[in-house]
Amino acid sequence: GAGVSQSPSNKVTEKGKDVELRCDPISGHTALYWYRQRLGQGLEFLIYFQGNSAPDKSGLPSDRFSAERTGESVSTLTIQRTQQEDSAVYLCASSLGRGRRTSTDTQYFGPGTRLTVL
Amino acid sequence: SQELEQSPQSLIVQEGKNLTINCTSSKTLYGLYWYKQKYGEGLIFLMMLQKGGEEKSHEKITAKLDEKKQQSSLHITASQPSHAGIYLCGAEGNHDYKYIFGTGTRLKVLA
């Protein structure tokens, strides 16, 4: 498809288990973002990948969270030892990416993965 | 730090009525994005505004960015049940690429 895809769409797990969320960005998009949206709250930036540069991990809430991206394609967000407060919708977005800072860059979002930690 | 405030938080209107959602920034916006979110679906990009005073329309939805680039409004004319959802404004930070988002406006349109 032409859009950003994410899998799984829903994930229910037990507290303490590890989970892995996948994002397939739009082909040709060099930038990829992960966000978290807790119930009733706005989007929270987690991590940003831009090409082959070192990712910006400044939004990751704890060391239980990690993300990887293979080149300019698939990304996985891993949450280790899940906690109930990790329950949220995890959204991935991709964009063409930017060369100069003065350009704007529209992000296109996937459908999200709804994570429920029991 | 830059913040985006949206108002109202929720809105219930009768089908056919017009409505406006506002998004206000504490600092000058670099780029302002409007998204629509439906339950079980991803965010849908609606419009992006960059220049002060800019106005864009798509079907019955019009978005404006004020001259100071600190406030944007989203106006829906003759609302329909299909307009129901959560509307989010988002903006790029002035000093980094990270996006910030408002908390959203939940719109319900009664048939």
Short mmCIF file of N, CA and C in Angstrom, two decimals, chain A residues 33 35 37 39-45 48 55-56 58-59 89 91 98 100-112 114, chain B residues 30-31 33 35 37-45 48-50 86 88 92-104 106:
data_model
loop_
_atom_site.label_atom_id
_atom_site.label_comp_id
_atom_site.label_asym_id
_atom_site.label_seq_id
_atom_site.Cartn_x
_atom_site.Cartn_y
_atom_site.Cartn_z
N TYR A 33 9.04 8.65 12.76
CA TYR A 33 8.76 9.10 14.12
C TYR A 33 7.90 8.06 14.84
N TYR A 35 5.31 7.96 18.22
CA TYR A 35 4.58 8.75 19.22
C TYR A 35 3.77 7.79 20.09
N GLN A 37 0.16 7.86 22.47
CA GLN A 37 -1.03 8.62 22.84
C GLN A 37 -1.77 7.85 23.91
N LEU A 39 -4.79 7.48 26.69
CA LEU A 39 -6.22 7.78 26.62
C LEU A 39 -6.50 9.19 27.09
N GLY A 40 -7.14 9.97 26.25
CA GLY A 40 -7.54 11.32 26.61
C GLY A 40 -6.42 12.34 26.59
N GLN A 41 -5.26 11.94 26.13
CA GLN A 41 -4.13 12.87 26.12
C GLN A 41 -3.66 13.11 24.69
N GLY A 42 -2.83 14.10 24.54
CA GLY A 42 -2.27 14.41 23.24
C GLY A 42 -1.14 13.47 22.89
N LEU A 43 -0.64 13.64 21.69
CA LEU A 43 0.47 12.82 21.23
C LEU A 43 1.76 13.20 21.96
N GLU A 44 2.52 12.18 22.28
CA GLU A 44 3.78 12.37 22.99
C GLU A 44 4.91 11.84 22.12
N PHE A 45 5.83 12.69 21.79
CA PHE A 45 6.95 12.30 20.94
C PHE A 45 7.84 11.30 21.67
N TYR A 48 12.88 9.73 16.99
CA TYR A 48 12.93 10.22 15.61
C TYR A 48 14.14 9.64 14.90
N PRO A 55 19.67 8.30 15.86
CA PRO A 55 18.29 8.68 16.21
C PRO A 55 18.24 9.58 17.43
N ASP A 56 17.21 10.39 17.47
CA ASP A 56 16.95 11.22 18.63
C ASP A 56 16.05 10.44 19.57
N SER A 58 15.41 11.21 22.71
CA SER A 58 15.16 12.03 23.89
C SER A 58 13.75 11.90 24.44
N GLY A 59 12.81 11.41 23.63
CA GLY A 59 11.44 11.29 24.11
C GLY A 59 11.11 9.95 24.75
N VAL A 89 -2.00 4.02 22.68
CA VAL A 89 -1.88 3.79 21.24
C VAL A 89 -0.52 4.31 20.81
N LEU A 91 1.75 5.37 17.79
CA LEU A 91 1.63 5.81 16.41
C LEU A 91 2.99 6.02 15.78
N ARG A 98 14.11 16.13 5.94
CA ARG A 98 14.50 17.48 5.62
C ARG A 98 15.99 17.58 5.35
N ARG A 100 17.53 21.17 4.63
CA ARG A 100 17.72 22.37 5.43
C ARG A 100 16.62 22.51 6.46
N ARG A 101 16.96 23.09 7.56
CA ARG A 101 16.01 23.22 8.66
C ARG A 101 14.84 24.11 8.29
N THR A 102 15.02 24.97 7.30
CA THR A 102 13.96 25.92 6.98
C THR A 102 12.83 25.30 6.20
N SER A 103 12.96 24.08 5.78
CA SER A 103 11.86 23.45 5.04
C SER A 103 10.89 22.81 6.02
N THR A 104 9.65 22.71 5.60
CA THR A 104 8.67 22.00 6.41
C THR A 104 8.47 20.62 5.82
N ASP A 105 7.92 19.77 6.62
CA ASP A 105 7.93 18.36 6.26
C ASP A 105 6.70 17.68 6.83
N THR A 106 5.72 17.41 6.00
CA THR A 106 4.48 16.83 6.47
C THR A 106 4.67 15.39 6.88
N GLN A 107 4.15 15.06 8.04
CA GLN A 107 4.21 13.69 8.52
C GLN A 107 2.92 12.96 8.18
N TYR A 108 3.06 11.74 7.81
CA TYR A 108 1.92 10.88 7.51
C TYR A 108 1.90 9.73 8.51
N PHE A 109 0.74 9.55 9.11
CA PHE A 109 0.65 8.62 10.23
C PHE A 109 0.08 7.27 9.83
N GLY A 110 0.56 6.25 10.54
CA GLY A 110 -0.03 4.93 10.42
C GLY A 110 -1.27 4.85 11.30
N PRO A 111 -1.94 3.71 11.26
CA PRO A 111 -3.18 3.55 12.02
C PRO A 111 -2.96 3.33 13.51
N GLY A 112 -1.72 3.05 13.89
CA GLY A 112 -1.44 2.88 15.31
C GLY A 112 -1.56 1.45 15.78
N ARG A 114 -2.70 -0.40 19.29
CA ARG A 114 -3.30 -0.20 20.61
C ARG A 114 -2.73 -1.25 21.55
N TYR B 30 6.01 27.55 13.58
CA TYR B 30 6.84 27.39 12.39
C TYR B 30 6.02 26.79 11.26
N GLY B 31 5.20 25.84 11.61
CA GLY B 31 4.29 25.21 10.66
C GLY B 31 3.15 24.66 11.48
N TYR B 33 -0.23 22.18 11.60
CA TYR B 33 -0.87 21.07 10.92
C TYR B 33 -2.19 20.74 11.60
N TYR B 35 -4.99 17.67 11.92
CA TYR B 35 -5.24 16.27 11.67
C TYR B 35 -6.62 15.90 12.21
N GLN B 37 -8.69 12.45 13.68
CA GLN B 37 -8.48 11.11 14.18
C GLN B 37 -9.82 10.46 14.48
N LYS B 38 -9.97 9.27 13.94
CA LYS B 38 -11.16 8.49 14.27
C LYS B 38 -10.74 7.26 15.04
N TYR B 39 -11.63 6.80 15.90
CA TYR B 39 -11.32 5.63 16.72
C TYR B 39 -10.95 4.46 15.82
N GLY B 40 -9.83 3.83 16.16
CA GLY B 40 -9.41 2.66 15.40
C GLY B 40 -8.70 2.99 14.11
N GLU B 41 -8.55 4.26 13.83
CA GLU B 41 -7.85 4.66 12.62
C GLU B 41 -6.69 5.58 12.97
N GLY B 42 -5.81 5.73 12.04
CA GLY B 42 -4.69 6.63 12.26
C GLY B 42 -5.09 8.07 12.04
N LEU B 43 -4.16 8.94 12.31
CA LEU B 43 -4.39 10.35 12.06
C LEU B 43 -4.46 10.60 10.56
N ILE B 44 -5.39 11.42 10.18
CA ILE B 44 -5.53 11.79 8.78
C ILE B 44 -5.11 13.24 8.63
N PHE B 45 -4.15 13.46 7.78
CA PHE B 45 -3.67 14.82 7.54
C PHE B 45 -4.74 15.62 6.81
N MET B 48 -1.95 21.93 6.12
CA MET B 48 -0.77 22.52 6.73
C MET B 48 -0.73 24.00 6.39
N LEU B 49 -0.50 24.82 7.38
CA LEU B 49 -0.41 26.27 7.20
C LEU B 49 0.96 26.73 7.63
N GLN B 50 1.54 27.60 6.85
CA GLN B 50 2.89 28.03 7.16
C GLN B 50 3.04 29.55 7.22
N ILE B 86 -11.89 13.25 16.37
CA ILE B 86 -11.04 14.12 17.18
C ILE B 86 -10.15 14.92 16.24
N LEU B 88 -6.97 17.31 15.84
CA LEU B 88 -5.71 17.65 16.50
C LEU B 88 -4.96 18.69 15.71
N GLU B 92 5.50 22.22 14.48
CA GLU B 92 6.92 21.95 14.65
C GLU B 92 7.48 22.94 15.65
N GLY B 93 8.37 22.47 16.49
CA GLY B 93 9.03 23.35 17.41
C GLY B 93 9.92 24.31 16.65
N ASN B 94 10.11 25.48 17.17
CA ASN B 94 10.92 26.47 16.47
C ASN B 94 12.40 26.10 16.45
N HIS B 95 12.85 25.35 17.43
CA HIS B 95 14.27 25.09 17.53
C HIS B 95 14.63 23.63 17.31
N ASP B 96 13.66 22.83 17.03
CA ASP B 96 13.94 21.43 16.71
C ASP B 96 12.83 20.91 15.80
N TYR B 97 12.98 19.72 15.38
CA TYR B 97 12.05 19.14 14.43
C TYR B 97 10.89 18.44 15.10
N LYS B 98 10.92 18.39 16.42
CA LYS B 98 9.91 17.60 17.10
C LYS B 98 8.56 18.26 16.99
N TYR B 99 7.59 17.44 16.81
CA TYR B 99 6.24 17.95 16.76
C TYR B 99 5.65 18.03 18.15
N ILE B 100 4.82 19.01 18.34
CA ILE B 100 4.01 19.06 19.54
C ILE B 100 2.56 19.08 19.08
N PHE B 101 1.70 18.55 19.88
CA PHE B 101 0.30 18.47 19.52
C PHE B 101 -0.58 19.04 20.61
N GLY B 102 -1.71 19.56 20.17
CA GLY B 102 -2.73 19.93 21.13
C GLY B 102 -3.37 18.67 21.68
N THR B 103 -4.21 18.82 22.68
CA THR B 103 -4.85 17.66 23.30
C THR B 103 -6.07 17.19 22.51
N GLY B 104 -6.44 17.94 21.49
CA GLY B 104 -7.52 17.49 20.63
C GLY B 104 -8.87 18.06 21.00
N ARG B 106 -12.82 16.90 20.59
CA ARG B 106 -13.69 15.77 20.23
C ARG B 106 -15.00 16.33 19.69
#
